[in-house]
XYZ file of C-alpha atoms in Angstrom:
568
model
C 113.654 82.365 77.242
C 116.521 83.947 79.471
C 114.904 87.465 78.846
C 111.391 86.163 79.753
C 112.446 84.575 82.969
C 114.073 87.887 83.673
C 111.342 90.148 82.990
C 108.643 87.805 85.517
C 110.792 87.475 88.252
C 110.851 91.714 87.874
C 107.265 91.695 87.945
C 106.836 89.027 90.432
C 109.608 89.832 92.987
C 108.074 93.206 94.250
C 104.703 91.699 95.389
C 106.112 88.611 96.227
C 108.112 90.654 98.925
C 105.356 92.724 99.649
C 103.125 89.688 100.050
C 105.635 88.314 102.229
C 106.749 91.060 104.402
C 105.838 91.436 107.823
C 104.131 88.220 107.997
C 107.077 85.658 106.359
C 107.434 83.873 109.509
C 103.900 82.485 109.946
C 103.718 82.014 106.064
C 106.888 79.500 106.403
C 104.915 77.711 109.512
C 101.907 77.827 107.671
C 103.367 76.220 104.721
C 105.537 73.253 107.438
C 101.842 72.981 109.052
C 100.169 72.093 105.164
C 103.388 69.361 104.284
C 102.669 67.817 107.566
C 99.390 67.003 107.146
C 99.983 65.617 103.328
C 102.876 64.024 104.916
C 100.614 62.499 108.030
C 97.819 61.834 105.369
C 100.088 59.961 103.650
C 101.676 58.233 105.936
C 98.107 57.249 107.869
C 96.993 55.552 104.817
C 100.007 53.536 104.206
C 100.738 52.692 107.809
C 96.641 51.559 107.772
C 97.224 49.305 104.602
C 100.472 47.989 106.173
C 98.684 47.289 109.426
C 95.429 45.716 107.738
C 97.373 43.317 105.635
C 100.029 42.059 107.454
C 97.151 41.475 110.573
C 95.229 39.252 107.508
C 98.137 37.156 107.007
C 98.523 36.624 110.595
C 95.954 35.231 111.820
C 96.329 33.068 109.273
C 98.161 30.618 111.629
C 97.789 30.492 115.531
C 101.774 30.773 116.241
C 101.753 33.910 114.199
C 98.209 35.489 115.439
C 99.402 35.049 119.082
C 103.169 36.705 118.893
C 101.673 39.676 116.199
C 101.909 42.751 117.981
C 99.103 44.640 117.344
C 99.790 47.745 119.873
C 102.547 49.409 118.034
C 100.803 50.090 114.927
C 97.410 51.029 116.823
C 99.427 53.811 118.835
C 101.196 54.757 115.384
C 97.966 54.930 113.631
C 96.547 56.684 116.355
C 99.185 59.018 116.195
C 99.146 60.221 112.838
C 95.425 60.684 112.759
C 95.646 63.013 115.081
C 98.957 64.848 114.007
C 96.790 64.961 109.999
C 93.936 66.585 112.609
C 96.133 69.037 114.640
C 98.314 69.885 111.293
C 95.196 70.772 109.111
C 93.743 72.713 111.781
C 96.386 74.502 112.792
C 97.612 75.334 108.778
C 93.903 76.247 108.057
C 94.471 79.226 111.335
C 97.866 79.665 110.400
C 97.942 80.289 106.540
C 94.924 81.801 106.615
C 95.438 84.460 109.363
C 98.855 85.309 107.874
C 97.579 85.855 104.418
C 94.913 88.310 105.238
C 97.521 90.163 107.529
C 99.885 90.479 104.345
C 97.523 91.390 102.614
C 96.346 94.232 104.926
C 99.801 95.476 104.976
C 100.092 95.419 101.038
C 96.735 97.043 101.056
C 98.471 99.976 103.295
C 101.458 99.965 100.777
C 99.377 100.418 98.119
C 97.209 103.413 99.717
C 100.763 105.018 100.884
C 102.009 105.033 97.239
C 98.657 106.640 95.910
C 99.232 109.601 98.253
C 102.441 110.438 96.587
C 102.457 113.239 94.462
C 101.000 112.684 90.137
C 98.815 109.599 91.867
C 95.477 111.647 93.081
C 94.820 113.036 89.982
C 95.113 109.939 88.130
C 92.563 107.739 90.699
C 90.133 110.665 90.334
C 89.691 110.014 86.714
C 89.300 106.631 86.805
C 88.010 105.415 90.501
C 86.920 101.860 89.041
C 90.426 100.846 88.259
C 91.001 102.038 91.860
C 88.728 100.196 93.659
C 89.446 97.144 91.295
C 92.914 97.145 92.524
C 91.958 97.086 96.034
C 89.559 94.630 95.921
C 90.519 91.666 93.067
C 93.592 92.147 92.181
C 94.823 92.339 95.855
C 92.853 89.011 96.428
C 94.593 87.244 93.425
C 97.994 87.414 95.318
C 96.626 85.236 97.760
C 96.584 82.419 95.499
C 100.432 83.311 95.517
C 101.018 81.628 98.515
C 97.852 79.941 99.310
C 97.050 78.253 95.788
C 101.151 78.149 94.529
C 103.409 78.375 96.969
C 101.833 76.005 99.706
C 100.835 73.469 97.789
C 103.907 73.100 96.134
C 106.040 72.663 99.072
C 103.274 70.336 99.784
C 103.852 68.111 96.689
C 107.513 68.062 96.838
C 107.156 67.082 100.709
C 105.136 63.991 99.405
C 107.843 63.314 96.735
C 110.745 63.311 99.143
C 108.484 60.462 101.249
C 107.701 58.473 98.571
C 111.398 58.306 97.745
C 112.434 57.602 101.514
C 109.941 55.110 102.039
C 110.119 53.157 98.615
C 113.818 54.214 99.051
C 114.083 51.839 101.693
C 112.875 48.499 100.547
C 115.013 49.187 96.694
C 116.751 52.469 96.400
C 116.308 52.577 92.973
C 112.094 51.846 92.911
C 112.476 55.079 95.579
C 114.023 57.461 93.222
C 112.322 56.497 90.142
C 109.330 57.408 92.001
C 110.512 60.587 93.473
C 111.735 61.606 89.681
C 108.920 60.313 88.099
C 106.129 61.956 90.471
C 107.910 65.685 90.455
C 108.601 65.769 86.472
C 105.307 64.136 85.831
C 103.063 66.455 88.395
C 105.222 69.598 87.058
C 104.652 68.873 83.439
C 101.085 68.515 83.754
C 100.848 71.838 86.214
C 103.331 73.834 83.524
C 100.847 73.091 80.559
C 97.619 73.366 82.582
C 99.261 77.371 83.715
C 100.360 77.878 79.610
C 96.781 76.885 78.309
C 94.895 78.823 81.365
C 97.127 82.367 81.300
C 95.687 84.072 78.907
C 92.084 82.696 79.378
C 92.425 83.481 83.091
C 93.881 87.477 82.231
C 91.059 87.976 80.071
C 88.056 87.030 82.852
C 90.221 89.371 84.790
C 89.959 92.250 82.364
C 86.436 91.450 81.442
C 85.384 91.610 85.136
C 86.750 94.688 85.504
C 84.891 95.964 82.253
C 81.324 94.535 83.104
C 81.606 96.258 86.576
C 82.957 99.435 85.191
C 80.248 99.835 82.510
C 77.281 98.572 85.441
C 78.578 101.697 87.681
C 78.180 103.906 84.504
C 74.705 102.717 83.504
C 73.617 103.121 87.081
C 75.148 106.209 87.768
C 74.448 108.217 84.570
C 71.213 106.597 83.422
C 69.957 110.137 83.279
C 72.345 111.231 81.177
C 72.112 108.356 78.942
C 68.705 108.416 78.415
C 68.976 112.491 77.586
C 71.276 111.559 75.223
C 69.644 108.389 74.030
C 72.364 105.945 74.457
C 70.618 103.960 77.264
C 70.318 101.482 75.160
C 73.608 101.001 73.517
C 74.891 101.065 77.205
C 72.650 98.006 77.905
C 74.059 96.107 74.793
C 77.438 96.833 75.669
C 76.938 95.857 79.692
C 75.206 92.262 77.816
C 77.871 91.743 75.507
C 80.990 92.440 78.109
C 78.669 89.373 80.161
C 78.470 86.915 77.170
C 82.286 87.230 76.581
C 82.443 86.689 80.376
C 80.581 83.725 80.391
C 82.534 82.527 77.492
C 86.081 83.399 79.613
C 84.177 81.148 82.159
C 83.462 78.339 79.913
C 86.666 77.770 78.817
C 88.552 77.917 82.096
C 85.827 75.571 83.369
C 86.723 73.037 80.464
C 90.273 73.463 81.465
C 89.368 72.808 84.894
C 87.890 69.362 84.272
C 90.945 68.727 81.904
C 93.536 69.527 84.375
C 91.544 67.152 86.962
C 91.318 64.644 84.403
C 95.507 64.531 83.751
C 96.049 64.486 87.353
C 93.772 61.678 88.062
C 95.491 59.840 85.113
C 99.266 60.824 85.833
C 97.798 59.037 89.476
C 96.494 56.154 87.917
C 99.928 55.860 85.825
C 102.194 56.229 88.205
C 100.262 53.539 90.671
C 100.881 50.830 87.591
C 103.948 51.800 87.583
C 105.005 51.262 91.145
C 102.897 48.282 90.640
C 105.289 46.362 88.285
C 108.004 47.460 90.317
C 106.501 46.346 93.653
C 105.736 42.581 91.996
C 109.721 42.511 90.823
C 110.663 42.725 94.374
C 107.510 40.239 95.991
C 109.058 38.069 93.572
C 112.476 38.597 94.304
C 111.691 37.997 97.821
C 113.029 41.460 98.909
C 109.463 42.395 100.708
C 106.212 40.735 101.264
C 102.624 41.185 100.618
C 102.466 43.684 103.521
C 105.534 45.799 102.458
C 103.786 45.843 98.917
C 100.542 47.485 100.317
C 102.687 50.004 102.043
C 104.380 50.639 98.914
C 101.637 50.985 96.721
C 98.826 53.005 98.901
C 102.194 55.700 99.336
C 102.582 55.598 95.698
C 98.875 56.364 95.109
C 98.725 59.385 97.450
C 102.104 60.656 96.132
C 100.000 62.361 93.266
C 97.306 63.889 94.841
C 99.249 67.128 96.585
C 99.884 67.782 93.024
C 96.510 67.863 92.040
C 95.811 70.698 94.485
C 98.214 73.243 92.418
C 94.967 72.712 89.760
C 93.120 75.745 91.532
C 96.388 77.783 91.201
C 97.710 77.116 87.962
C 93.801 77.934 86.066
C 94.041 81.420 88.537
C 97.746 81.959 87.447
C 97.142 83.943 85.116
C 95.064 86.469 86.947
C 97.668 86.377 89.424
C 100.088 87.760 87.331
C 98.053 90.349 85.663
C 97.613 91.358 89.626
C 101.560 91.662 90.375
C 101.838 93.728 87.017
C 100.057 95.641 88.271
C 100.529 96.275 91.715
C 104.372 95.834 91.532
C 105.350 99.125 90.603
C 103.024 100.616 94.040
C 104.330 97.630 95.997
C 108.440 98.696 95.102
C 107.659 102.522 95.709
C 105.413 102.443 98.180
C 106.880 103.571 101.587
C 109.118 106.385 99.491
C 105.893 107.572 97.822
C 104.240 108.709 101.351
C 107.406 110.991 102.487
C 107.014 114.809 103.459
C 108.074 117.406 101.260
C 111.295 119.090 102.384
C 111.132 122.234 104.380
C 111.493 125.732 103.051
C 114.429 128.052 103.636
C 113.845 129.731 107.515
C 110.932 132.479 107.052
C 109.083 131.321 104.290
C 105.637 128.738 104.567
C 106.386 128.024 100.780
C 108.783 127.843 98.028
C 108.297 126.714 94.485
C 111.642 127.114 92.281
C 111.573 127.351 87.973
C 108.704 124.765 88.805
C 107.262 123.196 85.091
C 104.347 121.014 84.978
C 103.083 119.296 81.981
C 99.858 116.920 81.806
C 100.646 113.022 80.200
C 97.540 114.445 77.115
C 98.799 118.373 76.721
C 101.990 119.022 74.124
C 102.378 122.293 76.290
C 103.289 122.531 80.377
C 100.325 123.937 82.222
C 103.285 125.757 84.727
C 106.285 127.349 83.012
C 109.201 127.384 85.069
C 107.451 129.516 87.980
C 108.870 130.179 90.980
C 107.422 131.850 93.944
C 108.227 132.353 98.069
C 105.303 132.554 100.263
C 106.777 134.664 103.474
C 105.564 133.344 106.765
C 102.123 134.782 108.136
C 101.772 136.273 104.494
C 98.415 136.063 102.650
C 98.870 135.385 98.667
C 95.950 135.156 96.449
C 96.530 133.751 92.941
C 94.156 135.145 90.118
C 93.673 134.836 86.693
C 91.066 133.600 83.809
C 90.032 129.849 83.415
C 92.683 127.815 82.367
C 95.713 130.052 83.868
C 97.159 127.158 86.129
C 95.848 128.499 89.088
C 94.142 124.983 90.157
C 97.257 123.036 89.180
C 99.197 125.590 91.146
C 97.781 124.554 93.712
C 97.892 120.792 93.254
C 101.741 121.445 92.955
C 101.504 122.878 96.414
C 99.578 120.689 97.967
C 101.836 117.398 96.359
C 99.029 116.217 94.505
C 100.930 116.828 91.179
C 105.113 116.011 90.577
C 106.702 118.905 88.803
C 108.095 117.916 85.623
C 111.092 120.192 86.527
C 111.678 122.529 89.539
C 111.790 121.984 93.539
C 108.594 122.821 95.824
C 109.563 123.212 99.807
C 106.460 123.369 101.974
C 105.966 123.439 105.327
C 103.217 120.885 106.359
C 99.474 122.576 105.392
C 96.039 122.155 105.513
C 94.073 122.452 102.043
C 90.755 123.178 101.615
C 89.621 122.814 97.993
C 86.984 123.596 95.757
C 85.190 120.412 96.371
C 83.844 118.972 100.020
C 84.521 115.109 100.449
C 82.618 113.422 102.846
C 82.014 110.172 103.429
C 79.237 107.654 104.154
C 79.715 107.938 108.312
C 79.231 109.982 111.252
C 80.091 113.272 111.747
C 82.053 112.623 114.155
C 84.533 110.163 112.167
C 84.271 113.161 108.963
C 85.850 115.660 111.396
C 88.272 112.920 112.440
C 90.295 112.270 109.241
C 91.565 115.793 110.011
C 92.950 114.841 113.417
C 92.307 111.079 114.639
C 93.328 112.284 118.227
C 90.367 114.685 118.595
C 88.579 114.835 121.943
C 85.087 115.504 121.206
C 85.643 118.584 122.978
C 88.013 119.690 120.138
C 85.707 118.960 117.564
C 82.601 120.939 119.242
C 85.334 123.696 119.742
C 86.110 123.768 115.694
C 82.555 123.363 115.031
C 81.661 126.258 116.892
C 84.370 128.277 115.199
C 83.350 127.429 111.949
C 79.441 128.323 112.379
C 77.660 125.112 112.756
C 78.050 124.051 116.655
C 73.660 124.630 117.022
C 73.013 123.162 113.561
C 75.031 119.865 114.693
C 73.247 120.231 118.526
C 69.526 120.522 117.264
C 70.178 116.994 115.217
C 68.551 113.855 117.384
C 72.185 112.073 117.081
C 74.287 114.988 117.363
C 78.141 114.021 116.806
C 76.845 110.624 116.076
C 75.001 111.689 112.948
C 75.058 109.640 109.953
C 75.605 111.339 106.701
C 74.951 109.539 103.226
C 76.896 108.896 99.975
C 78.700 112.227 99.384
C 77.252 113.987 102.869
C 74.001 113.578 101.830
C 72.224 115.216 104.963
C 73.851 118.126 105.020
C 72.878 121.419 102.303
C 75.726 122.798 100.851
C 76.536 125.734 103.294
C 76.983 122.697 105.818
C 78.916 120.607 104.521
C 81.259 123.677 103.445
C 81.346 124.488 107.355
C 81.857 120.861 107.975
C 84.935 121.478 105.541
C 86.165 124.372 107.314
C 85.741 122.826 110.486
C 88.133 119.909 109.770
C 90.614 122.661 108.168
C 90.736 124.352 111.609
C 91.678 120.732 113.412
C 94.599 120.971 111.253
C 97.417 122.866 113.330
C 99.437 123.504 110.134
C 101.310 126.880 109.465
C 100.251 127.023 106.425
C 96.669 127.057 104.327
C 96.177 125.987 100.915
C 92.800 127.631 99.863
C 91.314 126.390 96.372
C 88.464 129.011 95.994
C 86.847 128.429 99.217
C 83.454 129.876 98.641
C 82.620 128.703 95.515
C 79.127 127.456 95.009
C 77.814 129.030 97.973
C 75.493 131.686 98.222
C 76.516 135.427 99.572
C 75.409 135.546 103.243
C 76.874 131.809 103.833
C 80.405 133.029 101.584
C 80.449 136.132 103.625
C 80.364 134.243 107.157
C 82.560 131.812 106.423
C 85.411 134.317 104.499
C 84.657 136.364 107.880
C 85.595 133.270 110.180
C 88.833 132.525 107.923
C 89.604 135.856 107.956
C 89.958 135.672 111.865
C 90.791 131.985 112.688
C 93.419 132.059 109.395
C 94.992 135.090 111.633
C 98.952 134.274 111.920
C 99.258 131.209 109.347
C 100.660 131.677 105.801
C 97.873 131.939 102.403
C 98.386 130.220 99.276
C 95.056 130.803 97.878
C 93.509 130.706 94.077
C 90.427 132.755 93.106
C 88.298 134.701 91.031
C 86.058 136.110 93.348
C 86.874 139.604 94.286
C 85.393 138.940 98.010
C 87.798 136.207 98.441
C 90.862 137.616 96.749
C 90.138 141.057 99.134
C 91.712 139.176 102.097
C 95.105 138.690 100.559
C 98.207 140.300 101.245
C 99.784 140.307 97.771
C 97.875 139.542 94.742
C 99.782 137.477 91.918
C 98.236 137.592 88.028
C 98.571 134.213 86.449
C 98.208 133.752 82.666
C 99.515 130.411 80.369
C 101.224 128.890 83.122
C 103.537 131.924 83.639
C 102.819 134.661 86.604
C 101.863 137.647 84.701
C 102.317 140.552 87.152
C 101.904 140.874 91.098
C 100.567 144.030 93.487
C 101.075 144.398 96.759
C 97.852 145.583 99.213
C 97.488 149.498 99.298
C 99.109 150.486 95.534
C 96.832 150.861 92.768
C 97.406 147.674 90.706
C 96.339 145.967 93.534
C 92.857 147.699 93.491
C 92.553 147.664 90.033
C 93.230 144.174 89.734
C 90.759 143.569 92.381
C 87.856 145.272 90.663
C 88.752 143.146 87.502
C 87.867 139.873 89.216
C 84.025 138.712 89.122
C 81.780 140.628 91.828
C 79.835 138.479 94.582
């Protein structure tokens, strides 16, 4: 049991402190705000009863009717309605507004740690899981505080007054109900949460499956029907549902159970008090109007404890959410940080650097090292396979060596593949440099080729691209790329063969602009293109991981080397 209790609070503390950073003061208000209006709620009711009752008896004789004062509990009644109206109001703001600002700011954690180097890779091969972090499971820590936290401060608010104010007519009718209200409510929340956990994890897990398997069948339906699996992908998508609907069923069921124990612990506990209220009416210890009081505060001391229902049944999808998201939530801020500077000279170092894949048995790099001299242009060559694209994921911090240092001077990279987004032009070109004057970005545009393609469009800057730049033909949206690469003021380049895909005339122009605009920065660049490899300084062979053999521009290895790569 020791061991278990150990190993959640590891799992929970992380997002727990992530969920509470930066926004722990107006959680604590928020949380004061919700106990105040149980606490008003409660006592508005009993003060009402109290009020009602003892004005009843009364007027049941003139002396009494005429000396009653009726003003005091008016005002007090008056009060606490509006303190339950100004409370709930203000928690709904309060709790509310500082749960989706936590939330932001764990969403920003959570991107911070994905940029760190071995995390790219691993979102590009499965971008559901992605997106399924940032979306659900980031909204099940909400019920954290919102569901959990809050409404148990709540509760045990409500059991404290209960005690006081049954406290105060027989101390011992005030604890019994203080004990008997936080064991009882807890018991029934603790096996509502052990009956719901697993049920709740697995509508989790299924959601993320049905929505997984409807991108596939939408996405690839051209595939599947080549391949005839259309079909099966249909049954699949309808069975992942039925089990959903099943998850559904069952934490419905527990739902109406958990209401169902709550409304009876209520009922019980209201006897209870009951018996105990008619000992002291007949002790003479407090009359008919006390025993109202007592017995409407014993009948809302329950009810807080019926709103922890919602968070107990979604417990278990909360946790499956901190699992997860712990690990990005502890390492987050260290994940972002720069990579440490090269020795004075050089744009690049990598040192004895191995890198090994989590499905290979061998390392894809094998203890290579290499210095990229300032200003110096080094193009990496070799068959498919060689290393040369996880060289330059190493470089670029994409991928952790296994063993080995990299020092880099900050870069830009432009790899083989063009991602744009669904937005203007305009905000494309500004994830390269978000302090851009739109004179800048005309001014890159221009260098790069595509200034009077951009000027003859209706919307100009203000363009809208589609899914994936959809808009723009291939030649653009490698401009568009080359463009954003020249916003970056970085000493050094990271080139992941740059004209790839793109026909001769648009690969010579835009080789011909990097040639001149690259003039003065530093060249880490892979290849097998002889017209892109032709612009390096140095040319380094890579084979298995290992660099082979390297030629310098002007001796006859070089040239040799360069007539063995593939021709435009």
């Amino acid at each position: 049991m020791a061991r278990r209790a150990a190993v959640a609070v590891s799992i929970l503390l992380p997002a727990m402190r992530a969920t509470l950073a930066g926004s722990s003061r107006r959680m604590a208000l928020g949380a004061v705000l919700a106990a105040l209006t149980v606490l008003a709620g409660m006592g508005l009711l009993g003060l009402s009863g109290w009020f009602i009752t003892a004005t009843a008896i009364a007027g049941l004789q003139v002396t009494t009717a005429l000396t009653f004062d009726v003003f005091a509990p008016s005002a007090g009644i008056r009060l606490l309605a509006l303190g339950r109206t100004a409370a709930r109001y203000g928690e709904r703001i309060v709790t509310h507004d500082a749960t989706l600002a936590a939330l932001a700011q764990l969403r920003e954690r959570i991107f911070r740690s994905w940029a760190g180097a071995g995390s790219i890779q691993d979102l590009l091969r499965r971008p559901a899981r992605a997106l399924f972090r940032l979306t659900s499971d980031l909204d099940a820590l909400e019920s954290l505080y919102l569901r959990l936290l809050v409404p148990a401060g709540a509760a045990l608010g409500a059991a404290i007054l209960g005690t006081v104010v049954l406290g105060a007519m027989a101390p011992w009718l005030g604890i019994a109900l203080g004990i008997w209200v936080v064991v009882l409510g807890a018991a029934v929340a603790v096996a509502v949460l052990r009956r719901s956990r697993l049920p709740a994890a697995r509508r989790a897990l299924l959601t993320e499956r049905l929505r997984a398997q409807a991108v596939d069948l939408v996405s690839g339906q051209t595939e599947l029907v080549m391949a005839g699996r259309l079909v099966g992908q249909c049954e699949a998508l309808q069975q992942t549902d039925r089990s959903l609907a099943r998850a559904d069923r069952l934490l419905h069921r527990l739902d109406i159970s958990a209401g169902a124990a709550f409304g009876i612990a209520g009922s019980l506990t209201l006897a209870l008090v009951l018996l105990g209220v008619g000992v002291l009416v007949d002790q003479g210890r407090i009359g008919t109007a006390g025993a109202a009081l007592a017995l409407l505060i014993a009948l809302t001391a329950m009810e807080p404890f019926a709103a922890l229902r919602r968070g107990v049944l979604e417990a278990g999808r909360t946790w499956l959410a901190a699992r997860r998201l712990s690990p990005h939530c502890a390492e987050g801020e260290a994940a972002f940080s720069s990579g440490v500077s090269p020795d004075a000279g050089y744009a690049i170092t990598l040192h004895q650097v191995s890198v090994r894949y989590p499905d290979s048995p061998v390392d894809a790099l094998q203890s290579l090292s290499l210095a990229l001299v300032s200003g110096a242009r080094v193009a990496v060559v070799g068959s498919s396979g060689a290393g040369k694209s996880t060289l330059m994921a190493v470089a670029a911090g994409e991928l952790m060596p296994r063993e080995g240092m990299v020092r880099s001077l900050p870069h830009a990279w432009l790899s083989q593949r063009t991602d744009l987004f669904q937005d203007s032009l305009r905000d494309n070109l500004l994830l390269a440099n978000p302090d851009a004057t739109d004179a800048s970005l005309w001014h890159a545009l221009e260098a790069a080729g595509l200034a009077s393609e951009i000027r003859g469009m209706q919307a100009g800057l203000d363009t809208r691209l589609g899914e994936g730049g959809l808009g723009l033909s291939g030649g653009q949206s490698r401009r568009l790329a080359l463009a954003r690469l020249l916003l970056q003021p970085h000493p050094l380049w990271l080139l992941d063969e740059p004209t790839e895909g793109l026909d001769a005339a648009t690969a010579e122009d835009v080789l011909a602009r990097l040639d001149v605009l690259g003039a003065g920065r530093a060249w880490l660049m892979a290849t097998h293109l002889r017209r892109e490899a032709a612009l390096a300084d140095r040319l380094l062979v890579l084979r298995s991981g290992r660099i082979e053999a390297e030629f310098l521009r002007g001796s006859a290895g070089f040239s040799t080397a360069l007539a063995a790569l593939r021709p435009d």
